[in-house]
CSV table of C-alpha atoms (C1' of nucleotides) in Angstrom, one decimal:
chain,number,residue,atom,x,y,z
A,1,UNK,CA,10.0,10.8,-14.6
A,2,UNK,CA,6.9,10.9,-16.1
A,3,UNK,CA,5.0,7.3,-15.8
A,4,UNK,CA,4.5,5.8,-19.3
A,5,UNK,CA,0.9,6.6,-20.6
A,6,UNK,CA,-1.6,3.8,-21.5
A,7,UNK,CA,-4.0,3.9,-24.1
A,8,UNK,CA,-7.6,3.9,-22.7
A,9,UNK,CA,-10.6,2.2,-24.6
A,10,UNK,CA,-13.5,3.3,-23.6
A,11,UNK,CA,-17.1,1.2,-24.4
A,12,UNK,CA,-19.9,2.8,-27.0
A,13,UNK,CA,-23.0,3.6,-24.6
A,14,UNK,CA,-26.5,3.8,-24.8
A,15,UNK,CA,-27.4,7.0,-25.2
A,16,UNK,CA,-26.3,9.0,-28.5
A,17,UNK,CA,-27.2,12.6,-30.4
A,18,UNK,CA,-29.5,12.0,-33.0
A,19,UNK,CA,-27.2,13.1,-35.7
A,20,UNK,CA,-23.9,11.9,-37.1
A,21,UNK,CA,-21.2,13.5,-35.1
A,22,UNK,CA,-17.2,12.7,-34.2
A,23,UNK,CA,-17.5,9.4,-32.1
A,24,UNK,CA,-16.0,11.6,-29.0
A,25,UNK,CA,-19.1,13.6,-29.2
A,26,UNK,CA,-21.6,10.9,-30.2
A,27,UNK,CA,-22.3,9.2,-26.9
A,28,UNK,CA,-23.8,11.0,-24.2
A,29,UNK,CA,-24.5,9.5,-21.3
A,30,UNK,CA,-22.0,10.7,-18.1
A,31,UNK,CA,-20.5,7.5,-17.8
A,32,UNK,CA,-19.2,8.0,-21.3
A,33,UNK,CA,-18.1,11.5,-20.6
A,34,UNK,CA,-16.2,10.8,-18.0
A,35,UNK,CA,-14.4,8.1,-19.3
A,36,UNK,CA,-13.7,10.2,-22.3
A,37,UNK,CA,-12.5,12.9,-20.2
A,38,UNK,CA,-10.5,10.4,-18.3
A,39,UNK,CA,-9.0,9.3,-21.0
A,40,UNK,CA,-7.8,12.7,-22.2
A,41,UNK,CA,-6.4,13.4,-19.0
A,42,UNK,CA,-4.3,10.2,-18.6
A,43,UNK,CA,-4.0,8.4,-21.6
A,44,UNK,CA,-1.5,8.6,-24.7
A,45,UNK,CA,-4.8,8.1,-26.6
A,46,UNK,CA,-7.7,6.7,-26.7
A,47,UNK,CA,-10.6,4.7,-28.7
A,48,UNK,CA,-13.7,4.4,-28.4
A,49,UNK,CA,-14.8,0.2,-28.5
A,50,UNK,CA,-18.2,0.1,-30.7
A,51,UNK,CA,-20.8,-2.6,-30.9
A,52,UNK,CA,-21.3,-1.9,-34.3
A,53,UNK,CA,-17.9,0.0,-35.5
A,54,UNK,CA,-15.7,-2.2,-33.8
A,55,UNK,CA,-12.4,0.4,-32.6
A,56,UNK,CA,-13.2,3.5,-33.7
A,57,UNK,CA,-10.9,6.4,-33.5
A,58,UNK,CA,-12.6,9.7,-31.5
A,59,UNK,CA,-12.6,12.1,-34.1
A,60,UNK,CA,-14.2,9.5,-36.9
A,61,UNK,CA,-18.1,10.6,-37.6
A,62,UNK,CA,-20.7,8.2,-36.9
A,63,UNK,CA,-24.5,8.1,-37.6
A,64,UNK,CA,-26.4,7.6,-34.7
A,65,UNK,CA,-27.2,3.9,-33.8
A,66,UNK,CA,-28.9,1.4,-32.1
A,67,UNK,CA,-26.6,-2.1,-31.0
A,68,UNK,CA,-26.2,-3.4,-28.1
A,69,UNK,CA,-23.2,-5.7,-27.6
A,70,UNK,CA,-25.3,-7.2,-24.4
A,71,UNK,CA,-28.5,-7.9,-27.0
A,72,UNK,CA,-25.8,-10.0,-29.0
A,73,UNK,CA,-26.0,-14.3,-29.3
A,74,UNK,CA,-22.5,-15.1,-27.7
A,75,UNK,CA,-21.3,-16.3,-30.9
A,76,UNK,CA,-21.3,-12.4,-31.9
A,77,UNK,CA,-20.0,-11.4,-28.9
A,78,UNK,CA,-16.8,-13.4,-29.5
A,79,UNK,CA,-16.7,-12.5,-33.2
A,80,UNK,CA,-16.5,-9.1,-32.1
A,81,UNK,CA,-13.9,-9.9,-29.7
A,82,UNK,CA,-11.9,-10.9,-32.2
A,83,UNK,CA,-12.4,-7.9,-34.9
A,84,UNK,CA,-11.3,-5.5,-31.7
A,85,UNK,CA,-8.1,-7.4,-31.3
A,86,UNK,CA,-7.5,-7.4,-34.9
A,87,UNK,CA,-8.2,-3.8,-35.1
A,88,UNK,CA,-5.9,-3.0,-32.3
A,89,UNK,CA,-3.3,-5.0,-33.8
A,90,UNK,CA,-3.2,-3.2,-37.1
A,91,UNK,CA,-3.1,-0.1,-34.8
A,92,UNK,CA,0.0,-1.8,-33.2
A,93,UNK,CA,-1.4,-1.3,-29.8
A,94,UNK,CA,-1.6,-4.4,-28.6
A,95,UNK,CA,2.1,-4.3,-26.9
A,96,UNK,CA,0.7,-0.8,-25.3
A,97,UNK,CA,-0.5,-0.6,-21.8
A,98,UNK,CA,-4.0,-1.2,-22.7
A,99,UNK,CA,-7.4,0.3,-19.9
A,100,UNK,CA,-10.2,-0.9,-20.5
A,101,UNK,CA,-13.6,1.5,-19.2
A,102,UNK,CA,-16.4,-0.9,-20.3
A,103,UNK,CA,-19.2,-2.6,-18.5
A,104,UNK,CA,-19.0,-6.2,-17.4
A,105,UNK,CA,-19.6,-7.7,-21.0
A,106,UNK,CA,-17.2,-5.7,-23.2
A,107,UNK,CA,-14.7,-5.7,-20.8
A,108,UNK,CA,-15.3,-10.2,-19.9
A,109,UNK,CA,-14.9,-10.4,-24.0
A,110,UNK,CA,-11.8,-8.1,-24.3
A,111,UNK,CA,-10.1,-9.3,-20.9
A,112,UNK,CA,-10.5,-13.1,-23.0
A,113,UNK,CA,-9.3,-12.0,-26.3
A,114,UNK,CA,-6.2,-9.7,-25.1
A,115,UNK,CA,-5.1,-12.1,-22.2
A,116,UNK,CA,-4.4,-14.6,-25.6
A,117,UNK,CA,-2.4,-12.1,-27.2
A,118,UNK,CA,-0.8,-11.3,-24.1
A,119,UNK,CA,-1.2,-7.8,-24.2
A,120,UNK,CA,-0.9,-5.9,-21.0
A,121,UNK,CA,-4.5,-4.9,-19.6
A,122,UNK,CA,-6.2,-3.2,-16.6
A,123,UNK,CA,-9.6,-3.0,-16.0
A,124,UNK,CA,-10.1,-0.3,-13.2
A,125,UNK,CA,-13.6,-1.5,-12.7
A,126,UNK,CA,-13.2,-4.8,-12.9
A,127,UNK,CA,-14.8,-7.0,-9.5
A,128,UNK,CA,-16.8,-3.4,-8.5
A,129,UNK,CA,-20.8,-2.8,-8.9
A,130,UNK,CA,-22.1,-1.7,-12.0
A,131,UNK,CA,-22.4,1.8,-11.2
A,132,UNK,CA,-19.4,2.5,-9.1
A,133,UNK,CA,-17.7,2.9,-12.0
A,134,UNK,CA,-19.3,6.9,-12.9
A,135,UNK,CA,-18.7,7.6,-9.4
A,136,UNK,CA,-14.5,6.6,-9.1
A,137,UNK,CA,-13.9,8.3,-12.4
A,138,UNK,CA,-15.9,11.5,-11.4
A,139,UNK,CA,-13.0,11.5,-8.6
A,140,UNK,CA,-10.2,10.8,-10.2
A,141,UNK,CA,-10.8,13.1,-13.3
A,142,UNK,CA,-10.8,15.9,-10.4
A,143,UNK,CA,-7.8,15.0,-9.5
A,144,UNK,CA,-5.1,14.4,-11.5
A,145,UNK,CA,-2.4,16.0,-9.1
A,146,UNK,CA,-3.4,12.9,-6.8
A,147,UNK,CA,-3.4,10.5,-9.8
A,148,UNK,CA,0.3,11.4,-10.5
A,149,UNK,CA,1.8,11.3,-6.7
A,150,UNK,CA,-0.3,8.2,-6.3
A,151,UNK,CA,2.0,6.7,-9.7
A,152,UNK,CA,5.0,8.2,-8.3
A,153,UNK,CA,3.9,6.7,-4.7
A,154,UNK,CA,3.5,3.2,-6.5
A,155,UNK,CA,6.8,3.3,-8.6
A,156,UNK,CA,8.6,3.9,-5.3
A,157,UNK,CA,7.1,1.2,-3.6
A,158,UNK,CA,8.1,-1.3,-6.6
A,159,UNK,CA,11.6,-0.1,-5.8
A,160,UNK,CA,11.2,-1.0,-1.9
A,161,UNK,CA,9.4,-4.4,-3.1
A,162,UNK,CA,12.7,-5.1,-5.0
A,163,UNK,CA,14.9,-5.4,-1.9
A,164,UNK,CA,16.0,-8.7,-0.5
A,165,UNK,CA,13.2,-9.5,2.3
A,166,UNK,CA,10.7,-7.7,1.0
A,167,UNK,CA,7.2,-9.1,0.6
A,168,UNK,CA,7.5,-12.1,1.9
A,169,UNK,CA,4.1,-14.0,2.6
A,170,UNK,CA,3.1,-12.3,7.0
A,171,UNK,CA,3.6,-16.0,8.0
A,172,UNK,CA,7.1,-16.2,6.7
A,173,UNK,CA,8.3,-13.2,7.5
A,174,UNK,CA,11.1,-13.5,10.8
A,175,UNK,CA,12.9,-10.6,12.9
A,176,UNK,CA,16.4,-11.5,11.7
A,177,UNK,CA,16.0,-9.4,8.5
A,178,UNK,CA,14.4,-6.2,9.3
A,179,UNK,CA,15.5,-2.9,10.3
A,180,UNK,CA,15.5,-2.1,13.8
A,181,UNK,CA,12.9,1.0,12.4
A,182,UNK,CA,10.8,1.6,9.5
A,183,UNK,CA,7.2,1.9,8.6
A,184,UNK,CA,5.4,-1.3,7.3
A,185,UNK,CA,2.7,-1.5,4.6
A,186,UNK,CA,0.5,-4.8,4.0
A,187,UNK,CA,-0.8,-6.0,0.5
A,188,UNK,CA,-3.8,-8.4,-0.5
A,189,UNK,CA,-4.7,-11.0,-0.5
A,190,UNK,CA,-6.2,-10.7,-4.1
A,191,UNK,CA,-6.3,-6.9,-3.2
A,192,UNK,CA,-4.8,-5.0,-6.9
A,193,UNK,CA,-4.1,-1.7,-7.8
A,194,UNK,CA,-6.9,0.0,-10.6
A,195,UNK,CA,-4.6,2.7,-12.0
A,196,UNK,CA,-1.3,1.6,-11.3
A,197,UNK,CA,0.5,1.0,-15.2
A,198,UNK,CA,0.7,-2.3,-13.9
A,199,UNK,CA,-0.8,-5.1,-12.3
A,200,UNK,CA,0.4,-4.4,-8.9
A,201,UNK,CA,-0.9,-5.3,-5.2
A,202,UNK,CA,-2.8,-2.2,-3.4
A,203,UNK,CA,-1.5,-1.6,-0.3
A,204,UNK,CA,-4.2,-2.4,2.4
A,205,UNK,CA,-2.7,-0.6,5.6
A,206,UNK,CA,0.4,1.4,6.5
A,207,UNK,CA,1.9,1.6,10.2
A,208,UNK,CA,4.8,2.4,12.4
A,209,UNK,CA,6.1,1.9,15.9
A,210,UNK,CA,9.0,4.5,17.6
A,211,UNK,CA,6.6,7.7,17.7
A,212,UNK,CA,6.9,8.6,20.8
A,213,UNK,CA,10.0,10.4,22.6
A,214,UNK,CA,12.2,7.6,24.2
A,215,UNK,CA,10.8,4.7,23.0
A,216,UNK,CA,13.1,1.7,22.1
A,217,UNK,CA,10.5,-0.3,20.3
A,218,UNK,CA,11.3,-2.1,17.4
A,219,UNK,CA,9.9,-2.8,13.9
A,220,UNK,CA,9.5,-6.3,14.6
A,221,UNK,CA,8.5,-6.5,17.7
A,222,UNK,CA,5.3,-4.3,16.5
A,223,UNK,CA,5.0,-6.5,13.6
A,224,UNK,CA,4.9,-9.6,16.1
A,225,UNK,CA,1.8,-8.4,17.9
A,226,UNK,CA,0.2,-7.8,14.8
A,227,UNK,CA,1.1,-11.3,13.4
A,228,UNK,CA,0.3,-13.0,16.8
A,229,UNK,CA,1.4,-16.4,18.5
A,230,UNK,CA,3.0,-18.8,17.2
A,231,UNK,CA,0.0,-21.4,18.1
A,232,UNK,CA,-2.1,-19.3,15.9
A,233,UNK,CA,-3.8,-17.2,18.4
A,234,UNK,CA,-3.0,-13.7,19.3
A,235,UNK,CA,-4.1,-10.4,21.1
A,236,UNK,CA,-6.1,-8.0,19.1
A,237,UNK,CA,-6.0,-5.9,22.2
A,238,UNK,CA,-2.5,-5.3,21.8
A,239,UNK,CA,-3.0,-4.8,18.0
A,240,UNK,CA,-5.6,-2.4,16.7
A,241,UNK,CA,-4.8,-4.4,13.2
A,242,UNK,CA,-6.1,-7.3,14.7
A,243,UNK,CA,-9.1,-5.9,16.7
A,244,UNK,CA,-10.2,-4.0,13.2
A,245,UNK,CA,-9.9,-7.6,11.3
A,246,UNK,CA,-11.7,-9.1,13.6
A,247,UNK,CA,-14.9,-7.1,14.1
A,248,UNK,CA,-14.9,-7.3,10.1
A,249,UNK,CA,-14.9,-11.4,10.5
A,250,UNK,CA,-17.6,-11.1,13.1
A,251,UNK,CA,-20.0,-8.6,11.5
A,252,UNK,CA,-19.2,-10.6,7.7
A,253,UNK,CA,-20.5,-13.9,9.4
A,254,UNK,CA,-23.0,-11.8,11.5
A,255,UNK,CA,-21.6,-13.4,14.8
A,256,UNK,CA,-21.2,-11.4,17.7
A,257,UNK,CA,-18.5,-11.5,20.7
A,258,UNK,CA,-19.5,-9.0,23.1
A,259,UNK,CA,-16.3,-8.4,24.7
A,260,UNK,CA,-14.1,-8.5,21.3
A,261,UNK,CA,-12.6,-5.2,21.6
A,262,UNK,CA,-14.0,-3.9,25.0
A,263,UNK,CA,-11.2,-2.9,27.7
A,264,UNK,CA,-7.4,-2.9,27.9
A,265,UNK,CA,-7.6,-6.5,29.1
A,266,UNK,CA,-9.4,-9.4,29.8
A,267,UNK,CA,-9.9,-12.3,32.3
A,268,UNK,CA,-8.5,-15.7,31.3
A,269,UNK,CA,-12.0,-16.9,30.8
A,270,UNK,CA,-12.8,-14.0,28.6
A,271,UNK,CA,-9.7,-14.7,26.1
A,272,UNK,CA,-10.6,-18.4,25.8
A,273,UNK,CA,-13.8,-17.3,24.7
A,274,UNK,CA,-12.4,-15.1,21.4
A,275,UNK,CA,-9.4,-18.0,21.2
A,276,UNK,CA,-11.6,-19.1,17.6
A,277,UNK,CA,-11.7,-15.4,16.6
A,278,UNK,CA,-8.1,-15.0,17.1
A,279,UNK,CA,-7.7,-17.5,15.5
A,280,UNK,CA,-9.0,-16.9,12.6
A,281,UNK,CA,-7.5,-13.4,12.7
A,282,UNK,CA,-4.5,-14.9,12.7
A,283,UNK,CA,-5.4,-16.9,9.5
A,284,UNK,CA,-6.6,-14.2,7.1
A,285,UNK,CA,-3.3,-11.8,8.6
A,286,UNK,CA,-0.9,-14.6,7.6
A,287,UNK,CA,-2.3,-14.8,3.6
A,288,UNK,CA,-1.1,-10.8,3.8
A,289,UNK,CA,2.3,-9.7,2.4
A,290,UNK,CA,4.2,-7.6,4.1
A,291,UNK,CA,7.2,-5.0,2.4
A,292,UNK,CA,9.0,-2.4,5.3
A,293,UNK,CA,10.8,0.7,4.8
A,294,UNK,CA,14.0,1.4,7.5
A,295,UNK,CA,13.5,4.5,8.8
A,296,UNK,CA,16.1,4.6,11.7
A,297,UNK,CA,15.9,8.7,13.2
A,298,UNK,CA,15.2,9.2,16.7
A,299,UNK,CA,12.3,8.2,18.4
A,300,UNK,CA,9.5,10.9,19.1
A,301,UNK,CA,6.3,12.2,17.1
A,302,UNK,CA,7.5,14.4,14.3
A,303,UNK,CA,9.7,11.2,13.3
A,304,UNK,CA,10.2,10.4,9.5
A,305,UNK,CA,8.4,7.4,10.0
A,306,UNK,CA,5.0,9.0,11.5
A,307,UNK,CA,5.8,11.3,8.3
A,308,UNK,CA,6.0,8.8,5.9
A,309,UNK,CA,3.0,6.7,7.7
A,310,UNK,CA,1.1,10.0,7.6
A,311,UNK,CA,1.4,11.3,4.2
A,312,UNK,CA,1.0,7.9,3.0
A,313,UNK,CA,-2.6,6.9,4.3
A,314,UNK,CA,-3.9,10.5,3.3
A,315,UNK,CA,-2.5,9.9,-0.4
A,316,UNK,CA,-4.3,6.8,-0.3
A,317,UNK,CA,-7.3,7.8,1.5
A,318,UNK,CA,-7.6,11.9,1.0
A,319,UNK,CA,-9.8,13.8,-1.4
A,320,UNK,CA,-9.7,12.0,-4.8
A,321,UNK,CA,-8.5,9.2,-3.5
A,322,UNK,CA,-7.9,6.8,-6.5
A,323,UNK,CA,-7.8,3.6,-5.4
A,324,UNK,CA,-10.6,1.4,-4.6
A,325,UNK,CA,-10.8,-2.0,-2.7
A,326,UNK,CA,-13.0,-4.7,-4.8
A,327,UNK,CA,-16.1,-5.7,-3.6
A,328,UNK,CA,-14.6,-9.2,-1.8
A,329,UNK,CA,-12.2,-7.1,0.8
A,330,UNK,CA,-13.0,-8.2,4.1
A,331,UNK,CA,-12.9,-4.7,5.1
A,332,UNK,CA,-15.6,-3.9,3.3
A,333,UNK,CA,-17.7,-5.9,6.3
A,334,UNK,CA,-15.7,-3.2,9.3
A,335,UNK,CA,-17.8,-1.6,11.3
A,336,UNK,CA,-15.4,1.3,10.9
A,337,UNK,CA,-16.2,4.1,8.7
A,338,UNK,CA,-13.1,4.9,7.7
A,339,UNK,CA,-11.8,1.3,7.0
A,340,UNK,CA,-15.1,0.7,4.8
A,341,UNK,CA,-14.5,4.3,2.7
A,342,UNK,CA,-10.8,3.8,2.4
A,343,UNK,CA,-9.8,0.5,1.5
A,344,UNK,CA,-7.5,0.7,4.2
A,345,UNK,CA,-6.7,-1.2,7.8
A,346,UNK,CA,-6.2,2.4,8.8
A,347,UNK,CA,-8.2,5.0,11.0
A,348,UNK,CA,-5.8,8.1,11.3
A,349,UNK,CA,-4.9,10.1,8.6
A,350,UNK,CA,-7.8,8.4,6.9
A,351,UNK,CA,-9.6,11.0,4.4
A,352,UNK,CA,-6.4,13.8,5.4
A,353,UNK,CA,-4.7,16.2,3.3
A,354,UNK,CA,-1.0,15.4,2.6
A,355,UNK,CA,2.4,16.7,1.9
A,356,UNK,CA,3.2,15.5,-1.9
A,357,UNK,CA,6.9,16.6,-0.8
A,358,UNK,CA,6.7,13.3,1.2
A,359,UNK,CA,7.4,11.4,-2.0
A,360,UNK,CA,10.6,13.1,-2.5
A,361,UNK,CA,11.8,12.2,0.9
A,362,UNK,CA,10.3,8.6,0.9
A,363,UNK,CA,12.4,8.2,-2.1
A,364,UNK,CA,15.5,9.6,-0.7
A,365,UNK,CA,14.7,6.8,2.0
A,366,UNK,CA,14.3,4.4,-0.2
A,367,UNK,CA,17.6,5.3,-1.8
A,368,UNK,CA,19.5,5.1,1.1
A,369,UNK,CA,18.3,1.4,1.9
A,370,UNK,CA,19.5,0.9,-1.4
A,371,UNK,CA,22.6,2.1,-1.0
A,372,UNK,CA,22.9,0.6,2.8
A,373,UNK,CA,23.4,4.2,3.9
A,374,UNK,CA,20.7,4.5,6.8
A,375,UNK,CA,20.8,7.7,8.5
A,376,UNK,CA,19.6,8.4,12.3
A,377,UNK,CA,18.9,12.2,11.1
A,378,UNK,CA,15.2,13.2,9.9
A,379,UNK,CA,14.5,14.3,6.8
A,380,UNK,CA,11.3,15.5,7.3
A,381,UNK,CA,10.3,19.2,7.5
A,382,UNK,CA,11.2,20.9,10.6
A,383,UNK,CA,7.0,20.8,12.7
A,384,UNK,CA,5.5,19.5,9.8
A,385,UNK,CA,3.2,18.2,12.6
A,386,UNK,CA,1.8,21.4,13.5
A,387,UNK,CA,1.4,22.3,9.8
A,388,UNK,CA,-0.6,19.4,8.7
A,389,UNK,CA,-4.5,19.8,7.7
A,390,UNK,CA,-6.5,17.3,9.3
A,391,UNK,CA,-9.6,15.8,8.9
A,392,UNK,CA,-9.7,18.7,5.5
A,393,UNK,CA,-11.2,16.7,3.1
A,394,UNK,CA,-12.8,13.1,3.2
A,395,UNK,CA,-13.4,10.6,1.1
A,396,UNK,CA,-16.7,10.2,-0.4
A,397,UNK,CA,-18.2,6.5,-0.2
A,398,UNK,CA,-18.7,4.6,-3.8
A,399,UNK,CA,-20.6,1.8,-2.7
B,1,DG,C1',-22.4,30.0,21.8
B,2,DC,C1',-18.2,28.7,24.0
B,3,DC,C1',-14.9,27.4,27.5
B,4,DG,C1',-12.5,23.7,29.8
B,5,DG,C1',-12.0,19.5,31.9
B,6,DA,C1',-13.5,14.5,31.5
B,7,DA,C1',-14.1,10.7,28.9
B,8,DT,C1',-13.2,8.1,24.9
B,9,DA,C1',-10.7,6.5,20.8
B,10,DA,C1',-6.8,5.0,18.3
B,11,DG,C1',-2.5,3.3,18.5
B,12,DT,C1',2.0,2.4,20.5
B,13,DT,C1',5.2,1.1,24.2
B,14,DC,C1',6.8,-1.4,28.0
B,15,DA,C1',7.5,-4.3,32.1
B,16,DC,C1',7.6,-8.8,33.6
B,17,DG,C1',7.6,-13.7,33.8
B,18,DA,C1',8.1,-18.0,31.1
B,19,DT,C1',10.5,-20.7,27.9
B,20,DG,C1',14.3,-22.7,25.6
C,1,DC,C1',20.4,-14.3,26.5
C,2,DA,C1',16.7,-13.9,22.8
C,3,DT,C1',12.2,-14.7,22.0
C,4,DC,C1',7.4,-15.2,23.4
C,5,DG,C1',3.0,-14.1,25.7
C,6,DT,C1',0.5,-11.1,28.5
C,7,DG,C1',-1.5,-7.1,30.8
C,8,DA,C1',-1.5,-2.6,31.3
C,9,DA,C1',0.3,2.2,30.8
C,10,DC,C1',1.2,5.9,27.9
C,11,DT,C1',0.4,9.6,24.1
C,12,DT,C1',-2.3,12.3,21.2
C,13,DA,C1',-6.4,13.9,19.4
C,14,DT,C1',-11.3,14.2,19.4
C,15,DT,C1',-15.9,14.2,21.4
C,16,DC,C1',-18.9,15.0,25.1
C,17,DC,C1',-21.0,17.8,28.5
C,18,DG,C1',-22.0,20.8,32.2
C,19,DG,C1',-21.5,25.6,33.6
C,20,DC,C1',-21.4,30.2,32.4
DNA sequence: GCCGGAATAAGTTCACGATG
DNA sequence: CATCGTGAACTTATTCCGGC
């Protein structure tokens, strides 16, 4: 199924031709352009939001111009606010799923005037640098492939975040419930989707347990160590989750524990000393919330859930990658490359190519939770280990 | 340059003792 | 007995590095 288009509304800019031409044409700076082309790839259709034209259809001709919504007393600003919304409701677009691709002005002034109307709108570059905005759409217009597993990747994932247990706050969330097996994704806090049709929480890291041959470990048992103790401590040494969130604390407050990370283990004197830091690991995991997927097949390697873990951080992470974490993600502090590119908790698979059959079998997973039909055979392609790209692509930094 | 083993990195698993 | 806390082992892939 084909995800519902939105229509895009892209700001005027700047620069322009210096003769009258179709709006679409008019503007010409690449931020413009690739919004345009952005919204011709994605959108049902499109407008262009002018300073001095108000919502102005692409193909309508315009003499060149020079007004600059920025320039404008506030008292303009908001009267212009208001000739948008009336424009777009004479269009009948206002109960549309409405984009916004405007700088910080235009899009502060629409974001007040639409949220009144309660019209349904997502600003992709909302809390992001002024000029990270070129750079993601550069990316995503390359990919539109990625754009459409990454909807079909988020649809699913509504569907698991519909089913009893799911997403409960880290803190609340207790063994009883879960499957003995699965793979478990984290969201937030204050972490959203940019392209998602709806305002939905990006997932911040992906993981599994039972991926070696024999093992008897248990979804919550791996989501334990993660979580930590009870007294609000915990062992990041047992929980790479915990270690990563940590050394982003540390560096984001420029403190430094030497030993935070260093060996397997650590002397009773040594653990007392990052008690604080566990701590407060403890306190920013516990904010997170958490949905699983059961995934019960044997334990070893090539197991569904490594392939669904897999497939899923290299959607997120690979190539055009088109999700991007705002500028207040502690992650953004890690000392680890591929957390800071990403937007993810994650290191493997970071920046990978993937398998967009996955989807197909994550949703037959998702399916059989539904239906309470777990199954202990794998659905995944017979050695799909030894067919799988890595480190192919990359993901190029925006900020 | 390139082969192969050692070291390291990332992440998971597990054994064991305490607690209740 | 189930859960909790802890320390360490294990698995897999990657990087390093000396010898040819």
């Amino acid at each position: 199924m084909e995800p519902i288009r939105p229509v895009v509304l892209v700001s005027c800019g700047k620069r322009k031709l210096d003769v009258p031409a179709a709006a679409r044409d008019l503007y010409v700076s690449e931020r413009f352009r690739q919004a345009r082309k952005f919204a011709e790839l994605y959108g049902a259709e499109w407008f262009i939001i002018s300073a001095k034209y108000g919502l102005v259809f692409p193909d309508q001709v315009l003499n060149p111009y020079d007004l600059d919504l920025n320039a404008l007393p506030i008292r303009d600003k908001l009267t212009w606010g208001d000739r948008i919304l009336s424009e777009l409701s004479k269009n009948e677009l206002l109960n549309q799923h409405l984009v916004v691709l405007a700088s910080e002005v235009y899009s502060e002034i629409l974001q007040g005037v639409l949220a009144k109307a309660g019209a349904v709108v997502t600003s992709p570059f909302r809390d992001l640098p002024e000029d990270a905005g070129v750079n993601i759409l550069t990316r995503v217009n390359g990919n539109p492939a990625q754009m459409s597993h990454y909807k079909k990747f988020y649809d699913l994932m509504l569907r698991l975040q519909q089913m009893p247990g799911q997403m409960t706050a880290f803190s609340e969330l207790v063994g009883k419930p879960l499957s003995k097996a699965g793979v478990y994704f984290f969201f937030g806090p204050h972490e959203l989707t940019r392209f998602y049709d709806r305002e939905t929480l990006r997932v911040v890291r992906v993981g599994t347990h039972g991926v070696s041959k024999g093992s008897k470990s248990l979804l919550w048992q791996r989501l334990r160590t993660h979580r930590g103790n009870d007294d609000g401590t915990g062992s990041h040494r047992s929980s790479v989750f915990r270690l990563h969130v940590g050394d982003a604390i540390l560096a984001a407050q420029g403190r430094e524990i030497l030993s935070w990370g260093v060996g397997g283990n650590a002397t009773r004197e040594t653990r007392e000393s990052e008690r604080q830091l566990e701590t407060e690991v403890s306190q920013y995991l516990r904010k997170l919330h958490v949905a699983y997927l059961p995934v019960v097949d044997a334990a070893s390697a090539d197991s569904d859930r490594s392939y669904i873990e897999k497939n899923a951080i290299s959607l997120l992470t690979g190539g055009g990658a088109i999700d991007v974490q705002g500028t207040q993600w502690l992650g953004n502090f890690s000392p680890t490359q591929q957390i800071k590119s990403s937007g993810l908790w994650n290191v493997n698979y970071v920046g990978d190519s993937y398998d967009p059959n996955f989807l197909s079998i994550f949703e037959e997973l998702i399916t059989r939770y539904e239906e309470g039909r777990l199954s202990e055979k794998s659905l995944a392609p017979q050695n799909w280990r030894l067919h799988m790209q890595r480190g192919a692509i990359g993901q190029q930094q925006l900020f």
